[in-house]
Amino acid sequence: MDRFVKWSLIGITLVYLSVILVLPLVVIFLNAFHEGIQVFLSGITDPDTVSAIQLTGLIAVIVVPMNLVFGVAAAWTIAKFEFKGKQVLSILIDIPLVVSPVISGMIFVLLLGPRSSLGAWFLNHGIKIIFSTPGIALATTFITVPIIARVLIPMMQAQGREEEEAAITLGANGFQTFMKVTLPNIKWGLLYGVILCNARAMGEFGAVSVVSGHIRGLTNTLPLQVEIMYNEYNFAAAFAAASLLTTLGLLTLVIKKWVEINFKGQLT
Amino acid sequence: MSMLFIKTASMSWDQFWHTIFSTRTLAAYRLSFETALWAALINSIFGFLIAWVLVRYQFFGKKLVDAAIDLPFALPTAVIGISLADLYSPHGFLGASLSRFGIPTAYTPTGIVIALIFIGLPFVVRTVEPVLQDLDKEAEEAATCLGATKFQTFWKVIFPGVFPSVVTGFSMAFARGVGEYGSVIFIAGNMPFKTEVASLLIVTKLEQFDYAGATAIALAMLAMSFVLLLSISTFQWYSRKKIGAA
């Protein structure tokens, strides 16, 4: 009886996940290569797609280091210190997770768009933010703020602060303590956070779609380019570009698993 | 965030009410909340089941299953969107067979629920998993020793311990689903009054440069989600207190 329950539950899980998760994944690659490798290659070498890939890379290069610094600082503050308003800070960090990405993007349009006073001031000084690269970078940064911090906070909390206190007592300064004690302890989590943040930064759609203005070859990131090609019934090219993003996502998961195994080894 | 309030203040009350209570907007809220609710419910049931299987059983390929759970976090929403739209379209691999049985999926609210199930899958699994792992095995053994059947042990011992985490996962999946955009717009068909979700309506208003209108809808949505999530966490706080007292 127990064996029956066990295997039927495992069976249900496997069938459910195959239909819900695996099938859509297979569809992406099938469609990408459906019309042959030639069509796939011409799909991803289309000039607009290439400039979308470049912009996506640029955004990730801007956003990930910013959130790396912020994420470590925020996680450090929340995990290792007691202060007034700590609860408020951790709720603030989570806002991008609960608010619709569309609304997140909209906030930047309202704040810095051509019709706002701030946006108008920047425009007068020759700086275009919304419907341009800075706006996309800002919105993407906002969306990915929680990712690194949320990976690090539970880790740092679990590790406690005895080791740091010991280092300080032995005469290390703050910077030394961070470089020699804290950083080695969190490096695997940090790596995973960065990878996940990178995947989200490259894949963000809702918020970016609101602030980008969809100017082909200029302000289209790769996910937006996927949308445009799909809506033009250029399915092979859309799925070819999508398969690139999917590969990135799969790579992210592999690294995550690898880090988990490594990190578990470190704990014991 | 405070820009939302300032921008809305530039509308008159009349305009504001008119925007947030127009029939098209009302239909969009209703669709967003209903589909998110259904998807979060389904994710709670299957999420609990998956967490159970991952924690309690050993089987070949378990690591792979565990890694696959995070797929929705790692894939861009637009990619999920076009893939699901293709899979469930009337000519798609699943859509064709389902519509032969008279179940249309793409371009109906059902399609939206499917997309939200995909998006919300990891939430319940990942919140229930650690709780299930830490659950006291002794309590279960004690229940069995005292003559409880398997079913009774599950229902009276395991389930109450895990339930708060299911609710947490549910509310996270729900919050994510209400505002979801990228994965939904391709499979939804986006017909006003029928398959147009609230986040799409916001984007449409923004594209028409109706900033005040978009802000009003966003504000109404935020308020509704806030009230809902607040009541869920109040309920959780209350039930935790009750368990603590007992």
XYZ file of C-alpha atoms in Angstrom:
514
model
C 0.000 0.000 0.000
C 2.765 2.422 0.989
C 4.737 1.579 -2.115
C 1.653 2.128 -4.220
C 1.064 5.567 -2.695
C 4.722 6.486 -3.082
C 5.003 5.536 -6.745
C 1.683 7.020 -7.728
C 2.611 10.339 -6.094
C 5.988 10.305 -7.838
C 4.205 9.415 -11.067
C 1.762 12.302 -10.752
C 4.630 14.700 -10.019
C 6.642 13.580 -13.013
C 3.708 13.708 -15.423
C 2.592 17.093 -14.110
C 6.075 18.625 -14.384
C 6.601 17.143 -17.829
C 3.441 18.766 -19.123
C 3.762 22.066 -17.259
C 7.517 22.677 -17.421
C 9.319 20.403 -19.842
C 6.947 20.499 -22.782
C 7.098 24.317 -23.196
C 10.886 24.057 -23.027
C 10.975 21.457 -25.787
C 8.621 23.571 -27.902
C 11.085 26.489 -27.847
C 13.965 24.459 -29.234
C 11.791 22.496 -31.669
C 10.438 25.711 -33.143
C 13.858 27.360 -33.210
C 15.335 24.568 -35.332
C 12.112 23.557 -37.057
C 13.047 25.126 -40.389
C 16.645 24.058 -40.274
C 19.874 25.411 -38.909
C 20.132 27.964 -41.722
C 16.894 29.695 -40.734
C 17.969 29.562 -37.089
C 21.266 31.263 -37.883
C 19.667 33.925 -40.053
C 17.191 34.513 -37.220
C 19.870 35.328 -34.688
C 22.130 37.226 -37.078
C 19.413 39.623 -38.194
C 20.854 43.148 -37.616
C 18.001 44.159 -35.280
C 18.440 40.984 -33.250
C 22.187 41.488 -33.054
C 21.775 45.035 -31.757
C 19.148 43.733 -29.304
C 21.668 41.181 -28.035
C 24.270 43.930 -27.664
C 21.879 46.174 -25.748
C 20.860 43.280 -23.489
C 24.515 42.584 -22.743
C 25.167 46.259 -22.030
C 22.197 46.412 -19.633
C 23.457 43.356 -17.759
C 26.952 44.865 -17.532
C 25.476 48.025 -15.976
C 22.840 46.429 -13.744
C 24.570 43.391 -12.258
C 27.561 45.234 -10.671
C 25.205 47.868 -9.234
C 23.004 45.274 -7.606
C 26.023 43.260 -6.561
C 27.245 46.172 -4.447
C 23.767 47.008 -3.199
C 22.824 43.389 -2.545
C 25.917 42.682 -0.451
C 25.527 45.955 1.458
C 21.828 45.375 2.128
C 22.272 41.729 3.111
C 25.176 42.659 5.393
C 23.110 45.372 7.068
C 20.046 43.214 7.532
C 21.785 40.003 8.561
C 24.514 41.295 10.846
C 23.122 44.413 12.529
C 20.174 45.324 14.726
C 18.691 48.735 14.072
C 15.436 50.617 13.988
C 13.565 50.260 10.727
C 15.200 46.955 9.798
C 11.790 45.440 9.095
C 10.940 48.394 6.862
C 14.167 47.984 4.910
C 13.550 44.311 4.222
C 9.995 45.045 3.095
C 11.272 47.822 0.810
C 13.749 45.438 -0.799
C 10.926 43.011 -1.566
C 8.688 45.576 -3.277
C 9.846 44.762 -6.819
C 8.878 41.131 -6.220
C 5.265 41.830 -5.348
C 4.524 44.802 -7.580
C 3.619 44.121 -11.205
C 6.636 44.686 -13.477
C 4.427 46.899 -15.606
C 3.763 49.168 -12.624
C 7.483 49.195 -11.773
C 8.272 50.414 -15.268
C 5.462 52.946 -15.107
C 6.926 54.539 -11.969
C 10.029 55.477 -13.959
C 7.980 56.828 -16.847
C 6.074 59.039 -14.393
C 9.212 60.119 -12.579
C 11.589 60.664 -15.490
C 9.409 60.611 -18.611
C 9.395 63.546 -21.040
C 6.270 64.952 -19.393
C 7.636 65.008 -15.866
C 9.558 68.044 -14.645
C 12.611 65.951 -13.806
C 12.586 64.264 -17.209
C 12.130 67.624 -18.941
C 15.105 69.036 -17.048
C 17.299 66.136 -18.174
C 16.043 66.507 -21.758
C 16.982 70.187 -21.719
C 20.471 69.140 -20.762
C 20.569 66.675 -23.616
C 20.011 63.532 -21.567
C 17.234 61.229 -22.652
C 16.357 58.709 -19.974
C 12.985 57.183 -20.737
C 12.705 55.497 -24.169
C 16.475 55.185 -24.073
C 19.226 53.038 -22.538
C 19.433 54.784 -19.112
C 15.711 54.208 -18.534
C 16.000 50.529 -19.424
C 18.978 50.177 -17.085
C 17.108 51.936 -14.271
C 13.960 49.838 -14.602
C 15.987 46.626 -14.812
C 17.980 47.613 -11.728
C 14.758 48.244 -9.827
C 13.337 44.844 -10.806
C 16.493 42.938 -9.853
C 17.195 44.720 -6.547
C 15.901 41.870 -4.324
C 17.635 38.963 -6.051
C 21.196 39.030 -4.687
C 20.093 40.383 -1.297
C 17.520 37.614 -0.884
C 20.023 34.885 -1.692
C 22.557 36.307 0.777
C 20.353 37.291 3.747
C 19.399 33.775 4.957
C 22.967 32.603 4.356
C 24.533 35.409 6.362
C 21.941 35.074 9.099
C 22.680 31.368 9.418
C 26.401 32.033 9.656
C 25.951 34.496 12.510
C 28.493 37.179 13.313
C 30.925 35.454 15.683
C 33.617 35.111 13.018
C 33.463 38.811 12.148
C 33.537 39.742 15.812
C 36.582 37.529 16.330
C 38.341 39.220 13.393
C 37.585 42.707 14.739
C 38.764 41.697 18.203
C 42.031 40.444 16.703
C 42.578 43.863 15.236
C 41.310 43.552 11.644
C 39.712 46.678 10.186
C 36.292 46.616 8.517
C 37.649 46.144 5.027
C 39.953 43.307 6.049
C 37.150 41.619 7.937
C 34.952 41.784 4.858
C 37.594 40.553 2.423
C 39.025 37.765 4.594
C 36.050 36.578 6.642
C 32.698 37.571 5.212
C 33.425 37.269 1.503
C 34.928 33.762 1.594
C 31.914 32.626 3.602
C 29.386 33.882 1.095
C 31.234 33.437 -2.179
C 29.126 30.564 -3.502
C 25.869 32.250 -2.615
C 27.180 35.432 -4.153
C 28.045 33.606 -7.361
C 24.566 32.132 -7.549
C 22.965 35.500 -6.796
C 24.970 37.188 -9.530
C 24.088 34.503 -12.078
C 20.389 34.669 -11.196
C 20.443 38.467 -11.239
C 22.102 38.339 -14.654
C 19.439 35.992 -16.020
C 16.652 38.233 -14.737
C 18.361 41.388 -15.999
C 18.711 39.928 -19.479
C 15.209 38.478 -19.491
C 13.146 41.278 -17.940
C 10.197 42.063 -20.147
C 7.277 43.900 -18.521
C 9.120 46.802 -16.927
C 11.510 47.205 -19.850
C 8.699 47.116 -22.366
C 7.104 50.129 -20.654
C 10.252 52.287 -20.537
C 11.953 51.259 -23.772
C 9.695 52.795 -26.410
C 10.421 49.817 -28.721
C 12.753 51.589 -31.116
C 14.153 48.904 -33.372
C 17.896 48.498 -33.389
C 18.138 51.124 -30.632
C 16.078 50.444 -27.530
C 14.938 46.868 -28.083
C 16.338 44.317 -25.683
C 16.349 40.664 -26.695
C 13.033 39.778 -24.985
C 11.353 42.754 -26.676
C 12.832 41.679 -29.996
C 11.323 38.218 -29.413
C 7.916 39.835 -28.916
C 8.188 41.949 -32.072
C 9.253 39.051 -34.281
C 6.520 36.844 -32.834
C 3.859 39.468 -33.449
C 5.088 39.791 -37.036
C 4.514 36.040 -37.458
C 8.244 35.570 -37.893
C 8.006 32.546 -35.599
C 11.265 30.814 -36.533
C 13.307 33.940 -35.777
C 11.339 34.667 -32.589
C 11.959 31.161 -31.266
C 15.590 31.270 -32.388
C 16.125 34.380 -30.247
C 14.045 32.816 -27.469
C 16.237 29.710 -27.529
C 19.267 31.886 -26.751
C 17.530 33.254 -23.651
C 16.387 29.750 -22.724
C 19.938 28.448 -22.930
C 20.975 31.249 -20.601
C 18.203 30.226 -18.191
C 19.206 26.556 -18.291
C 22.840 27.474 -17.707
C 21.729 29.498 -14.691
C 19.984 26.454 -13.231
C 23.003 24.217 -13.809
C 25.262 26.684 -11.997
C 22.700 26.976 -9.205
C 22.675 23.216 -8.685
C 26.450 23.098 -8.822
C 26.727 25.858 -6.230
C 24.210 24.121 -3.980
C 26.205 20.915 -4.005
C 29.445 22.827 -3.350
C 27.927 24.950 -0.653
C 26.430 22.000 1.157
C 29.891 20.435 1.190
C 31.224 23.623 2.729
C 28.698 23.653 5.535
C 29.426 20.184 6.815
C 6.215 54.969 -5.506
C 4.863 58.244 -4.195
C 4.740 59.469 -7.815
C 1.706 57.230 -8.211
C -0.246 59.298 -5.730
C 0.950 62.646 -7.047
C 0.063 61.710 -10.611
C -3.370 60.492 -9.608
C -3.961 63.711 -7.688
C -3.851 65.567 -10.998
C -7.140 63.877 -11.955
C -10.459 65.062 -10.669
C -12.418 62.643 -8.507
C -14.870 62.235 -11.320
C -12.210 61.204 -13.808
C -10.616 58.931 -11.248
C -13.835 57.046 -10.470
C -14.682 56.951 -14.120
C -11.329 55.350 -14.980
C -11.169 52.775 -12.247
C -14.835 51.807 -12.450
C -15.352 51.740 -16.210
C -16.773 48.404 -17.314
C -13.657 47.583 -19.321
C -11.379 48.212 -16.349
C -13.630 46.274 -14.003
C -13.603 43.304 -16.361
C -9.795 43.480 -16.476
C -9.390 43.534 -12.668
C -11.798 40.700 -12.328
C -9.954 38.627 -14.915
C -6.546 39.359 -13.349
C -7.680 38.468 -9.848
C -9.743 35.437 -10.828
C -7.088 33.835 -13.010
C -4.388 34.553 -10.395
C -6.588 32.984 -7.731
C -7.200 29.811 -9.718
C -3.552 29.484 -10.690
C -2.407 30.028 -7.093
C -4.906 27.411 -5.877
C -3.746 24.821 -8.393
C -0.135 25.675 -7.591
C -0.823 25.212 -3.890
C -2.206 21.711 -4.389
C 0.447 20.500 -6.801
C 3.177 22.520 -5.112
C 2.454 20.743 -1.853
C 2.449 17.387 -3.625
C 5.770 18.094 -5.359
C 7.373 19.322 -2.134
C 6.160 16.155 -0.404
C 7.594 13.908 -3.102
C 10.928 15.773 -3.080
C 11.288 15.672 0.715
C 9.936 12.226 1.572
C 10.858 9.959 -1.327
C 14.042 8.876 -3.028
C 13.891 8.112 -6.714
C 16.027 8.185 -9.823
C 16.278 11.650 -11.338
C 15.219 13.481 -8.190
C 18.040 16.031 -8.491
C 16.918 16.846 -12.014
C 13.315 17.335 -10.891
C 14.518 19.569 -8.079
C 16.549 21.711 -10.468
C 13.657 21.946 -12.941
C 11.370 23.506 -10.325
C 13.301 26.788 -10.584
C 12.920 26.956 -14.349
C 10.147 29.601 -14.196
C 12.477 31.878 -12.185
C 15.271 31.526 -14.716
C 13.345 31.879 -17.965
C 12.295 35.278 -19.330
C 8.539 35.744 -19.200
C 8.285 36.635 -22.889
C 9.962 33.351 -23.816
C 7.517 31.419 -21.628
C 4.714 33.397 -23.215
C 5.440 32.578 -26.834
C 6.195 28.965 -26.014
C 2.889 28.436 -24.202
C 0.976 30.335 -26.876
C 2.410 27.991 -29.488
C 1.855 24.837 -27.433
C -1.777 25.609 -26.588
C -2.865 27.357 -29.778
C -5.604 25.524 -31.731
C -2.868 24.182 -34.024
C -0.387 23.522 -31.242
C 0.692 20.175 -29.859
C -1.562 20.295 -26.780
C -4.043 22.905 -27.973
C -5.147 20.805 -30.948
C -6.020 17.748 -28.879
C -7.636 19.792 -26.117
C -9.838 21.694 -28.547
C -10.865 18.406 -30.132
C -12.304 17.532 -26.712
C -14.072 20.882 -26.719
C -11.659 22.562 -24.300
C -10.336 25.751 -25.856
C -7.264 27.001 -23.993
C -5.329 29.680 -25.867
C -7.114 33.031 -26.196
C -9.424 32.206 -23.263
C -9.088 32.784 -19.494
C -8.009 29.119 -19.234
C -4.907 30.004 -21.238
C -4.111 32.811 -18.799
C -4.447 30.397 -15.874
C -2.040 27.987 -17.609
C 0.568 30.737 -18.010
C 0.174 31.773 -14.368
C 0.509 28.164 -13.207
C 3.867 28.009 -14.968
C 5.017 31.327 -13.492
C 3.901 30.545 -9.928
C 5.004 26.904 -9.709
C 8.210 27.420 -7.677
C 6.659 29.587 -4.948
C 4.650 26.973 -3.051
C 7.225 24.205 -3.597
C 10.072 26.342 -2.282
C 8.204 27.647 0.766
C 6.767 24.253 1.799
C 9.947 22.208 1.224
C 12.063 23.499 4.156
C 9.103 23.368 6.561
C 8.329 19.789 5.598
C 11.992 18.922 6.068
C 12.098 20.375 9.586
C 8.814 18.788 10.629
C 9.139 16.747 13.755
C 9.230 13.068 12.834
C 8.598 12.142 16.466
C 5.145 13.679 16.453
C 4.239 11.469 13.504
C 5.646 8.385 15.173
C 3.797 9.226 18.370
C 0.547 9.581 16.430
C 1.092 6.210 14.760
C 1.948 4.588 18.103
C -1.243 5.995 19.561
C -3.165 4.163 16.856
C -3.762 6.879 14.302
C -4.197 5.731 10.724
C -1.910 7.106 8.017
C -4.653 9.404 6.889
C -5.326 10.694 10.405
C -1.612 11.291 10.980
C -1.400 13.270 7.781
C -4.552 15.263 8.385
C -4.089 16.005 12.092
C -0.320 16.105 12.522
C 1.474 16.886 9.262
C -1.008 19.120 7.521
C -1.507 21.701 10.309
C 2.268 22.072 10.611
C 2.752 22.742 6.936
C -0.392 24.728 6.204
C 0.976 28.223 7.077
C 3.810 27.765 4.586
C 1.325 26.681 1.919
C -0.571 29.914 2.558
C 2.643 31.941 2.265
C 3.472 30.267 -1.039
C -0.092 30.777 -2.186
C -0.007 34.505 -1.509
C 3.348 34.916 -3.246
C 2.135 33.040 -6.312
C -1.068 35.055 -6.227
C 0.720 38.419 -5.959
C 2.981 37.461 -8.826
C 0.037 36.287 -10.922
C -2.107 39.396 -10.480
C 0.525 41.663 -11.984
C 1.974 39.247 -14.530
C 2.400 40.595 -18.037
C 5.013 38.950 -20.252
C 3.901 35.350 -20.066
C 0.198 36.194 -20.271
C -0.160 38.565 -23.210
C 0.756 36.046 -25.893
C -1.608 33.281 -24.838
C -4.432 35.567 -23.698
C -5.592 36.970 -27.034
C -6.125 40.308 -25.283
C -9.756 40.944 -26.205
C -11.246 43.839 -24.201
C -13.866 42.647 -21.669
C -12.888 38.995 -22.236
C -9.196 38.228 -22.085
C -7.583 41.577 -21.338
C -5.704 41.537 -18.011
C -5.241 44.659 -15.904
C -1.481 44.914 -16.454
C -2.061 44.939 -20.210
C -4.636 47.692 -19.801
C -2.022 49.762 -17.960
C 0.449 49.287 -20.809
C -2.216 50.204 -23.378
C -3.031 53.419 -21.500
C 0.673 54.269 -21.242
C 1.137 53.754 -24.958
C -1.709 56.205 -25.573
C 0.079 58.627 -23.202
C -2.909 58.480 -20.847
C -0.575 58.562 -17.850
C -3.237 59.605 -15.353
C -5.527 56.745 -16.430
C -2.738 54.172 -16.241
C -1.763 55.429 -12.798
C -5.325 55.259 -11.522
C -5.645 51.612 -12.581
C -2.245 50.772 -11.113
C -3.185 52.405 -7.844
C -6.493 50.568 -7.627
C -4.706 47.279 -8.327
C -2.035 47.937 -5.723
C -4.709 48.803 -3.168
C -6.662 45.612 -3.858
C -3.563 43.390 -3.727
C -2.459 45.117 -0.551
C -5.803 44.506 1.181
C -5.793 40.875 0.057
C -2.235 40.149 1.139
C -2.785 41.973 4.404
C -5.822 39.864 5.203
C -3.894 36.701 4.332
C -1.047 37.615 6.679
C -3.514 38.620 9.400
C -5.162 35.230 9.030
C -1.763 33.579 9.258
C -0.810 35.547 12.342
C -4.136 34.625 13.909
C -3.824 30.912 13.127
C -0.215 30.827 14.376
C -1.377 32.400 17.634
C -4.099 29.787 17.908
C -1.652 26.939 17.388
C 0.727 28.518 19.874
C -2.008 28.763 22.492
C -3.187 25.188 22.056
